[in-house]
Amino acid sequence: MSIVRTQPVHTAKSPRIQTRTSRKARAITALALVASALSLAHALSPEIDFNPPAYVDEMPSKEFLPAPAQAGSLFGQGDRPLFADRRAMRPNDLITINIDESSNASLSSSKDYTSTSGGAVNAPVLGYNGSDEQAAKDTQDLNNQTNYTLQKTADNSNFKGSGQQSRNDALKFSITARILKVLENGNYFVYGHNEVLIDGEKRLVTISGVIRPYDIERDNSISSKFIADSKIAYTSIGAIGQTNHKKDGTKAIEDEFPF
């Protein structure tokens, strides 16, 4: 009986296949990095928290007691009497807010820096005052070996920088808000949200804040300048809104680029 030993066969991948595999791996890694950068840039977009301030939650609500019926009155005492103040005054009542906000900002800065440096350093010279000729010779030899001058070349550095920014913003429209809470001191915490969809472009308007009942006009409206702790957000979602912002990829690259 004879035994024949066979050697295991090792199949090596073609260099071309390995190159393709490495390229695919690099492409997948690059796509993953870009996706993570885009998600991070989107997550860092500024937002507004429209929750009421802490003191609004801490302050108790005002209690509304039913008005006592008056005998002999010609008009009823129901929810809609003939003569009554039509302005908002209770929770879930509606009020019109006229938003008229504008801001102007201008900023400029400049910097000019100049630096010049230079100099030279000479090695010290030893002097021998004795009568020993050999010592005097050794001193002179030492001075000859260390007779060097350390000189720094002239160094000039200049830096100039300047920047200027100017911005004008204006926001003017009306929105109907709702009284969410009547505080114990009589002030109202209001919240309003409006969505308009026109030809694929969506407009979102949100407002919240605290108002006084004395600032409400007879037509049940109030100006935004009378709102305390006001928070106003105007967002446009669509093709037009996207043109006013940088693409997420461009913004992510600019944020990570160190120069």
PDB file of C-alpha atoms in Angstrom:
ATOM      1  CA  MET A   1       0.000   0.000   0.000  1.00  0.00           C
ATOM      2  CA  SER A   2       1.325   3.369  -0.926  1.00  0.00           C
ATOM      3  CA  ILE A   3       0.189   6.606   0.600  1.00  0.00           C
ATOM      4  CA  VAL A   4       0.197   9.681  -1.504  1.00  0.00           C
ATOM      5  CA  ARG A   5       0.270  12.989   0.308  1.00  0.00           C
ATOM      6  CA  THR A   6      -1.326  15.917  -1.375  1.00  0.00           C
ATOM      7  CA  GLN A   7      -0.381  19.485  -0.626  1.00  0.00           C
ATOM      8  CA  PRO A   8      -3.203  21.963   0.115  1.00  0.00           C
ATOM      9  CA  VAL A   9      -3.905  24.265  -2.753  1.00  0.00           C
ATOM     10  CA  HIS A  10      -3.857  27.982  -1.896  1.00  0.00           C
ATOM     11  CA  THR A  11      -5.746  30.205  -4.255  1.00  0.00           C
ATOM     12  CA  ALA A  12      -4.516  33.756  -4.316  1.00  0.00           C
ATOM     13  CA  LYS A  13      -6.792  36.564  -5.267  1.00  0.00           C
ATOM     14  CA  SER A  14      -5.958  38.536  -8.298  1.00  0.00           C
ATOM     15  CA  PRO A  15      -4.359  41.931  -7.596  1.00  0.00           C
ATOM     16  CA  ARG A  16      -7.089  43.506  -9.712  1.00  0.00           C
ATOM     17  CA  ILE A  17      -9.819  41.984  -7.492  1.00  0.00           C
ATOM     18  CA  GLN A  18      -8.035  43.167  -4.347  1.00  0.00           C
ATOM     19  CA  THR A  19      -7.776  46.671  -5.785  1.00  0.00           C
ATOM     20  CA  ARG A  20     -11.490  46.743  -6.560  1.00  0.00           C
ATOM     21  CA  THR A  21     -12.336  45.514  -3.054  1.00  0.00           C
ATOM     22  CA  SER A  22     -10.151  48.161  -1.417  1.00  0.00           C
ATOM     23  CA  ARG A  23     -11.715  50.855  -3.577  1.00  0.00           C
ATOM     24  CA  LYS A  24     -15.211  49.767  -2.564  1.00  0.00           C
ATOM     25  CA  ALA A  25     -14.204  49.768   1.105  1.00  0.00           C
ATOM     26  CA  ARG A  26     -12.766  53.274   0.821  1.00  0.00           C
ATOM     27  CA  ALA A  27     -15.869  54.477  -0.997  1.00  0.00           C
ATOM     28  CA  ILE A  28     -18.155  53.031   1.692  1.00  0.00           C
ATOM     29  CA  THR A  29     -16.034  54.626   4.419  1.00  0.00           C
ATOM     30  CA  ALA A  30     -16.125  58.003   2.660  1.00  0.00           C
ATOM     31  CA  LEU A  31     -19.898  57.813   2.252  1.00  0.00           C
ATOM     32  CA  ALA A  32     -20.294  56.953   5.939  1.00  0.00           C
ATOM     33  CA  LEU A  33     -18.142  59.930   6.954  1.00  0.00           C
ATOM     34  CA  VAL A  34     -20.095  62.277   4.690  1.00  0.00           C
ATOM     35  CA  ALA A  35     -23.405  60.980   6.044  1.00  0.00           C
ATOM     36  CA  SER A  36     -22.280  61.447   9.639  1.00  0.00           C
ATOM     37  CA  ALA A  37     -21.032  64.955   8.862  1.00  0.00           C
ATOM     38  CA  LEU A  38     -24.329  65.861   7.204  1.00  0.00           C
ATOM     39  CA  SER A  39     -26.348  64.524  10.116  1.00  0.00           C
ATOM     40  CA  LEU A  40     -24.153  66.435  12.558  1.00  0.00           C
ATOM     41  CA  ALA A  41     -24.523  69.676  10.608  1.00  0.00           C
ATOM     42  CA  HIS A  42     -28.280  69.207  10.496  1.00  0.00           C
ATOM     43  CA  ALA A  43     -28.384  68.467  14.224  1.00  0.00           C
ATOM     44  CA  LEU A  44     -26.543  71.700  15.038  1.00  0.00           C
ATOM     45  CA  SER A  45     -29.180  73.898  13.398  1.00  0.00           C
ATOM     46  CA  PRO A  46     -30.429  76.578  15.814  1.00  0.00           C
ATOM     47  CA  GLU A  47     -33.793  75.952  17.392  1.00  0.00           C
ATOM     48  CA  ILE A  48     -36.118  77.728  19.844  1.00  0.00           C
ATOM     49  CA  ASP A  49     -37.684  76.121  22.884  1.00  0.00           C
ATOM     50  CA  PHE A  50     -41.258  77.389  23.053  1.00  0.00           C
ATOM     51  CA  ASN A  51     -41.970  75.963  26.475  1.00  0.00           C
ATOM     52  CA  PRO A  52     -43.178  78.598  28.962  1.00  0.00           C
ATOM     53  CA  PRO A  53     -40.620  80.228  31.267  1.00  0.00           C
ATOM     54  CA  ALA A  54     -40.095  78.711  34.694  1.00  0.00           C
ATOM     55  CA  TYR A  55     -42.043  81.415  36.510  1.00  0.00           C
ATOM     56  CA  VAL A  56     -45.103  80.757  34.333  1.00  0.00           C
ATOM     57  CA  ASP A  57     -45.164  77.125  35.465  1.00  0.00           C
ATOM     58  CA  GLU A  58     -44.490  78.049  39.081  1.00  0.00           C
ATOM     59  CA  MET A  59     -47.154  80.757  39.336  1.00  0.00           C
ATOM     60  CA  PRO A  60     -50.630  79.357  40.061  1.00  0.00           C
ATOM     61  CA  SER A  61     -53.473  79.948  37.664  1.00  0.00           C
ATOM     62  CA  LYS A  62     -56.104  82.536  38.372  1.00  0.00           C
ATOM     63  CA  GLU A  63     -59.409  81.189  39.614  1.00  0.00           C
ATOM     64  CA  PHE A  64     -62.540  82.254  37.764  1.00  0.00           C
ATOM     65  CA  LEU A  65     -65.661  82.368  39.917  1.00  0.00           C
ATOM     66  CA  PRO A  66     -69.076  82.598  38.264  1.00  0.00           C
ATOM     67  CA  ALA A  67     -70.631  86.057  38.494  1.00  0.00           C
ATOM     68  CA  PRO A  68     -73.637  86.141  40.826  1.00  0.00           C
ATOM     69  CA  ALA A  69     -76.979  86.606  39.126  1.00  0.00           C
ATOM     70  CA  GLN A  70     -78.485  90.062  39.576  1.00  0.00           C
ATOM     71  CA  ALA A  71     -82.208  90.229  40.061  1.00  0.00           C
ATOM     72  CA  GLY A  72     -84.068  92.551  37.743  1.00  0.00           C
ATOM     73  CA  SER A  73     -81.347  92.616  35.039  1.00  0.00           C
ATOM     74  CA  LEU A  74     -82.638  93.171  31.515  1.00  0.00           C
ATOM     75  CA  PHE A  75     -79.804  91.175  29.934  1.00  0.00           C
ATOM     76  CA  GLY A  76     -78.784  87.615  30.590  1.00  0.00           C
ATOM     77  CA  GLN A  77     -75.657  86.519  32.421  1.00  0.00           C
ATOM     78  CA  GLY A  78     -74.711  83.677  30.026  1.00  0.00           C
ATOM     79  CA  ASP A  79     -71.496  83.078  28.114  1.00  0.00           C
ATOM     80  CA  ARG A  80     -72.397  85.698  25.485  1.00  0.00           C
ATOM     81  CA  PRO A  81     -74.197  88.600  27.109  1.00  0.00           C
ATOM     82  CA  LEU A  82     -75.310  91.494  24.976  1.00  0.00           C
ATOM     83  CA  PHE A  83     -72.975  93.965  26.645  1.00  0.00           C
ATOM     84  CA  ALA A  84     -69.557  92.521  27.458  1.00  0.00           C
ATOM     85  CA  ASP A  85     -65.850  93.006  26.877  1.00  0.00           C
ATOM     86  CA  ARG A  86     -64.990  91.015  23.752  1.00  0.00           C
ATOM     87  CA  ARG A  87     -61.283  90.920  24.473  1.00  0.00           C
ATOM     88  CA  ALA A  88     -59.574  87.669  25.382  1.00  0.00           C
ATOM     89  CA  MET A  89     -59.451  87.073  29.109  1.00  0.00           C
ATOM     90  CA  ARG A  90     -59.803  83.347  29.817  1.00  0.00           C
ATOM     91  CA  PRO A  91     -57.847  80.193  28.930  1.00  0.00           C
ATOM     92  CA  ASN A  92     -58.366  79.043  25.326  1.00  0.00           C
ATOM     93  CA  ASP A  93     -59.577  82.509  24.288  1.00  0.00           C
ATOM     94  CA  LEU A  94     -58.063  83.723  21.020  1.00  0.00           C
ATOM     95  CA  ILE A  95     -56.099  86.915  20.468  1.00  0.00           C
ATOM     96  CA  THR A  96     -54.537  88.452  17.358  1.00  0.00           C
ATOM     97  CA  ILE A  97     -50.846  89.321  17.559  1.00  0.00           C
ATOM     98  CA  ASN A  98     -49.457  91.878  15.122  1.00  0.00           C
ATOM     99  CA  ILE A  99     -45.794  91.031  14.692  1.00  0.00           C
ATOM    100  CA  ASP A 100     -43.608  93.912  13.584  1.00  0.00           C
ATOM    101  CA  GLU A 101     -39.969  93.157  14.308  1.00  0.00           C
ATOM    102  CA  SER A 102     -36.911  94.668  12.656  1.00  0.00           C
ATOM    103  CA  SER A 103     -33.217  94.640  13.428  1.00  0.00           C
ATOM    104  CA  ASN A 104     -30.210  96.390  11.947  1.00  0.00           C
ATOM    105  CA  ALA A 105     -26.666  95.325  12.729  1.00  0.00           C
ATOM    106  CA  SER A 106     -23.325  96.514  11.406  1.00  0.00           C
ATOM    107  CA  LEU A 107     -19.928  95.223  12.472  1.00  0.00           C
ATOM    108  CA  SER A 108     -16.467  96.046  11.198  1.00  0.00           C
ATOM    109  CA  SER A 109     -13.013  95.164  12.487  1.00  0.00           C
ATOM    110  CA  SER A 110      -9.430  95.575  11.316  1.00  0.00           C
ATOM    111  CA  LYS A 111      -6.052  94.438  12.561  1.00  0.00           C
ATOM    112  CA  ASP A 112      -2.526  95.432  11.538  1.00  0.00           C
ATOM    113  CA  TYR A 113       0.462  93.657  13.086  1.00  0.00           C
ATOM    114  CA  THR A 114       4.134  94.278  12.269  1.00  0.00           C
ATOM    115  CA  SER A 115       7.146  92.640  13.904  1.00  0.00           C
ATOM    116  CA  THR A 116      10.876  93.132  13.201  1.00  0.00           C
ATOM    117  CA  SER A 117      13.715  91.359  14.997  1.00  0.00           C
ATOM    118  CA  GLY A 118      17.478  91.036  14.550  1.00  0.00           C
ATOM    119  CA  GLY A 119      20.726  91.121  16.504  1.00  0.00           C
ATOM    120  CA  ALA A 120      24.197  89.708  17.059  1.00  0.00           C
ATOM    121  CA  VAL A 121      25.993  88.029  19.992  1.00  0.00           C
ATOM    122  CA  ASN A 122      29.809  88.078  20.331  1.00  0.00           C
ATOM    123  CA  ALA A 123      31.712  85.516  22.385  1.00  0.00           C
ATOM    124  CA  PRO A 124      33.568  86.912  25.422  1.00  0.00           C
ATOM    125  CA  VAL A 125      37.344  87.427  25.155  1.00  0.00           C
ATOM    126  CA  LEU A 126      39.647  86.192  27.929  1.00  0.00           C
ATOM    127  CA  GLY A 127      42.551  88.331  29.063  1.00  0.00           C
ATOM    128  CA  TYR A 128      45.707  87.092  30.810  1.00  0.00           C
ATOM    129  CA  ASN A 129      47.606  89.574  32.989  1.00  0.00           C
ATOM    130  CA  GLY A 130      50.375  87.300  34.259  1.00  0.00           C
ATOM    131  CA  SER A 131      54.010  86.863  33.149  1.00  0.00           C
ATOM    132  CA  ASP A 132      53.819  83.223  32.097  1.00  0.00           C
ATOM    133  CA  GLU A 133      54.336  83.154  28.341  1.00  0.00           C
ATOM    134  CA  GLN A 134      52.832  79.687  27.957  1.00  0.00           C
ATOM    135  CA  ALA A 135      49.702  80.707  29.835  1.00  0.00           C
ATOM    136  CA  ALA A 136      49.441  83.819  27.704  1.00  0.00           C
ATOM    137  CA  LYS A 137      49.788  81.711  24.559  1.00  0.00           C
ATOM    138  CA  ASP A 138      47.154  79.240  25.731  1.00  0.00           C
ATOM    139  CA  THR A 139      44.798  82.110  26.483  1.00  0.00           C
ATOM    140  CA  GLN A 140      45.312  83.547  23.032  1.00  0.00           C
ATOM    141  CA  ASP A 141      44.745  80.142  21.422  1.00  0.00           C
ATOM    142  CA  LEU A 142      41.517  79.791  23.376  1.00  0.00           C
ATOM    143  CA  ASN A 143      40.375  83.212  22.247  1.00  0.00           C
ATOM    144  CA  ASN A 144      41.158  82.324  18.641  1.00  0.00           C
ATOM    145  CA  GLN A 145      39.046  79.170  18.910  1.00  0.00           C
ATOM    146  CA  THR A 146      36.054  80.960  20.423  1.00  0.00           C
ATOM    147  CA  ASN A 147      36.210  84.154  18.416  1.00  0.00           C
ATOM    148  CA  TYR A 148      32.823  83.697  16.752  1.00  0.00           C
ATOM    149  CA  THR A 149      29.881  85.977  16.329  1.00  0.00           C
ATOM    150  CA  LEU A 150      26.329  84.644  16.633  1.00  0.00           C
ATOM    151  CA  GLN A 151      24.223  86.809  14.415  1.00  0.00           C
ATOM    152  CA  LYS A 152      20.494  86.538  13.793  1.00  0.00           C
ATOM    153  CA  THR A 153      19.228  87.454  10.395  1.00  0.00           C
ATOM    154  CA  ALA A 154      16.589  90.144  10.156  1.00  0.00           C
ATOM    155  CA  ASP A 155      13.078  88.796  10.607  1.00  0.00           C
ATOM    156  CA  ASN A 156      10.108  90.782   9.375  1.00  0.00           C
ATOM    157  CA  SER A 157       6.534  89.689   9.944  1.00  0.00           C
ATOM    158  CA  ASN A 158       3.452  91.518   8.719  1.00  0.00           C
ATOM    159  CA  PHE A 159      -0.207  90.668   9.189  1.00  0.00           C
ATOM    160  CA  LYS A 160      -3.234  92.618   8.049  1.00  0.00           C
ATOM    161  CA  GLY A 161      -6.820  91.564   8.400  1.00  0.00           C
ATOM    162  CA  SER A 162     -10.191  93.247   8.124  1.00  0.00           C
ATOM    163  CA  GLY A 163     -13.813  92.207   8.127  1.00  0.00           C
ATOM    164  CA  GLN A 164     -17.189  93.842   7.767  1.00  0.00           C
ATOM    165  CA  GLN A 165     -20.710  92.566   8.238  1.00  0.00           C
ATOM    166  CA  SER A 166     -24.040  94.290   7.731  1.00  0.00           C
ATOM    167  CA  ARG A 167     -27.475  92.751   8.169  1.00  0.00           C
ATOM    168  CA  ASN A 168     -31.033  94.035   8.018  1.00  0.00           C
ATOM    169  CA  ASP A 169     -33.980  91.870   9.049  1.00  0.00           C
ATOM    170  CA  ALA A 170     -37.689  92.710   9.002  1.00  0.00           C
ATOM    171  CA  LEU A 171     -40.652  90.556   9.983  1.00  0.00           C
ATOM    172  CA  LYS A 172     -44.202  91.848   9.731  1.00  0.00           C
ATOM    173  CA  PHE A 173     -47.413  89.809   9.744  1.00  0.00           C
ATOM    174  CA  SER A 174     -50.356  88.873  11.992  1.00  0.00           C
ATOM    175  CA  ILE A 175     -51.096  85.578  13.720  1.00  0.00           C
ATOM    176  CA  THR A 176     -53.870  84.396  16.008  1.00  0.00           C
ATOM    177  CA  ALA A 177     -52.692  82.918  19.303  1.00  0.00           C
ATOM    178  CA  ARG A 178     -54.423  81.153  22.160  1.00  0.00           C
ATOM    179  CA  ILE A 179     -54.293  81.855  25.893  1.00  0.00           C
ATOM    180  CA  LEU A 180     -52.815  78.769  27.508  1.00  0.00           C
ATOM    181  CA  LYS A 181     -52.687  80.052  31.066  1.00  0.00           C
ATOM    182  CA  VAL A 182     -53.980  83.030  33.039  1.00  0.00           C
ATOM    183  CA  LEU A 183     -51.463  83.773  35.769  1.00  0.00           C
ATOM    184  CA  GLU A 184     -52.417  84.733  39.295  1.00  0.00           C
ATOM    185  CA  ASN A 185     -51.462  88.359  38.682  1.00  0.00           C
ATOM    186  CA  GLY A 186     -53.751  88.533  35.633  1.00  0.00           C
ATOM    187  CA  ASN A 187     -51.132  88.206  32.884  1.00  0.00           C
ATOM    188  CA  TYR A 188     -51.600  85.735  30.015  1.00  0.00           C
ATOM    189  CA  PHE A 189     -49.225  83.179  28.602  1.00  0.00           C
ATOM    190  CA  VAL A 190     -50.091  82.869  24.905  1.00  0.00           C
ATOM    191  CA  TYR A 191     -48.979  80.489  22.176  1.00  0.00           C
ATOM    192  CA  GLY A 192     -49.703  80.586  18.463  1.00  0.00           C
ATOM    193  CA  HIS A 193     -48.720  78.419  15.518  1.00  0.00           C
ATOM    194  CA  ASN A 194     -49.517  78.856  11.855  1.00  0.00           C
ATOM    195  CA  GLU A 195     -48.738  76.699   8.806  1.00  0.00           C
ATOM    196  CA  VAL A 196     -49.287  77.759   5.211  1.00  0.00           C
ATOM    197  CA  LEU A 197     -48.545  75.553   2.192  1.00  0.00           C
ATOM    198  CA  ILE A 198     -48.392  77.368  -1.141  1.00  0.00           C
ATOM    199  CA  ASP A 199     -47.226  75.610  -4.292  1.00  0.00           C
ATOM    200  CA  GLY A 200     -44.879  73.236  -2.483  1.00  0.00           C
ATOM    201  CA  GLU A 201     -43.449  75.917  -0.186  1.00  0.00           C
ATOM    202  CA  LYS A 202     -44.373  75.529   3.480  1.00  0.00           C
ATOM    203  CA  ARG A 203     -44.253  78.462   5.876  1.00  0.00           C
ATOM    204  CA  LEU A 204     -44.206  77.886   9.630  1.00  0.00           C
ATOM    205  CA  VAL A 205     -44.780  80.689  12.132  1.00  0.00           C
ATOM    206  CA  THR A 206     -44.651  80.104  15.888  1.00  0.00           C
ATOM    207  CA  ILE A 207     -44.864  82.620  18.732  1.00  0.00           C
ATOM    208  CA  SER A 208     -45.127  82.471  22.508  1.00  0.00           C
ATOM    209  CA  GLY A 209     -44.804  84.911  25.399  1.00  0.00           C
ATOM    210  CA  VAL A 210     -46.486  86.704  28.298  1.00  0.00           C
ATOM    211  CA  ILE A 211     -48.816  89.681  27.791  1.00  0.00           C
ATOM    212  CA  ARG A 212     -50.801  92.040  30.002  1.00  0.00           C
ATOM    213  CA  PRO A 213     -54.548  92.384  29.518  1.00  0.00           C
ATOM    214  CA  TYR A 214     -54.192  96.175  29.649  1.00  0.00           C
ATOM    215  CA  ASP A 215     -52.133  96.157  26.429  1.00  0.00           C
ATOM    216  CA  ILE A 216     -54.856  94.447  24.396  1.00  0.00           C
ATOM    217  CA  GLU A 217     -56.618  96.786  21.983  1.00  0.00           C
ATOM    218  CA  ARG A 218     -60.381  97.048  21.621  1.00  0.00           C
ATOM    219  CA  ASP A 219     -60.306  94.891  18.498  1.00  0.00           C
ATOM    220  CA  ASN A 220     -58.715  92.090  20.547  1.00  0.00           C
ATOM    221  CA  SER A 221     -55.249  92.564  19.062  1.00  0.00           C
ATOM    222  CA  ILE A 222     -51.871  93.317  20.563  1.00  0.00           C
ATOM    223  CA  SER A 223     -48.509  94.384  19.158  1.00  0.00           C
ATOM    224  CA  SER A 224     -45.540  92.072  19.521  1.00  0.00           C
ATOM    225  CA  LYS A 225     -43.568  94.816  21.276  1.00  0.00           C
ATOM    226  CA  PHE A 226     -45.795  94.352  24.340  1.00  0.00           C
ATOM    227  CA  ILE A 227     -44.962  90.636  24.684  1.00  0.00           C
ATOM    228  CA  ALA A 228     -42.566  89.690  27.474  1.00  0.00           C
ATOM    229  CA  ASP A 229     -40.226  86.730  27.033  1.00  0.00           C
ATOM    230  CA  SER A 230     -41.325  86.605  23.414  1.00  0.00           C
ATOM    231  CA  LYS A 231     -40.112  83.803  21.167  1.00  0.00           C
ATOM    232  CA  ILE A 232     -40.782  84.117  17.457  1.00  0.00           C
ATOM    233  CA  ALA A 233     -39.769  81.602  14.795  1.00  0.00           C
ATOM    234  CA  TYR A 234     -40.322  81.991  11.058  1.00  0.00           C
ATOM    235  CA  THR A 235     -39.314  78.997   8.974  1.00  0.00           C
ATOM    236  CA  SER A 236     -39.680  78.368   5.262  1.00  0.00           C
ATOM    237  CA  ILE A 237     -39.444  74.774   4.034  1.00  0.00           C
ATOM    238  CA  GLY A 238     -39.130  74.168   0.313  1.00  0.00           C
ATOM    239  CA  ALA A 239     -37.102  75.068  -2.743  1.00  0.00           C
ATOM    240  CA  ILE A 240     -37.134  78.797  -1.991  1.00  0.00           C
ATOM    241  CA  GLY A 241     -36.110  78.295   1.612  1.00  0.00           C
ATOM    242  CA  GLN A 242     -33.227  76.040   0.608  1.00  0.00           C
ATOM    243  CA  THR A 243     -31.721  78.719  -1.615  1.00  0.00           C
ATOM    244  CA  ASN A 244     -31.152  80.922   1.446  1.00  0.00           C
ATOM    245  CA  HIS A 245     -28.965  78.330   3.161  1.00  0.00           C
ATOM    246  CA  LYS A 246     -25.760  76.532   2.334  1.00  0.00           C
ATOM    247  CA  LYS A 247     -25.966  72.883   1.461  1.00  0.00           C
ATOM    248  CA  ASP A 248     -25.310  70.561   4.389  1.00  0.00           C
ATOM    249  CA  GLY A 249     -22.288  69.036   2.674  1.00  0.00           C
ATOM    250  CA  THR A 250     -20.710  72.419   1.941  1.00  0.00           C
ATOM    251  CA  LYS A 251     -21.348  73.639   5.474  1.00  0.00           C
ATOM    252  CA  ALA A 252     -19.907  70.475   7.010  1.00  0.00           C
ATOM    253  CA  ILE A 253     -16.741  70.709   4.903  1.00  0.00           C
ATOM    254  CA  GLU A 254     -16.285  74.405   5.725  1.00  0.00           C
ATOM    255  CA  ASP A 255     -16.748  73.749   9.442  1.00  0.00           C
ATOM    256  CA  GLU A 256     -14.149  70.963   9.455  1.00  0.00           C
ATOM    257  CA  PHE A 257     -11.657  72.664   7.107  1.00  0.00           C
ATOM    258  CA  PRO A 258      -8.964  74.167   9.383  1.00  0.00           C
ATOM    259  CA  PHE A 259      -7.885  76.957   7.005  1.00  0.00           C
TER     260      PHE A 259
END
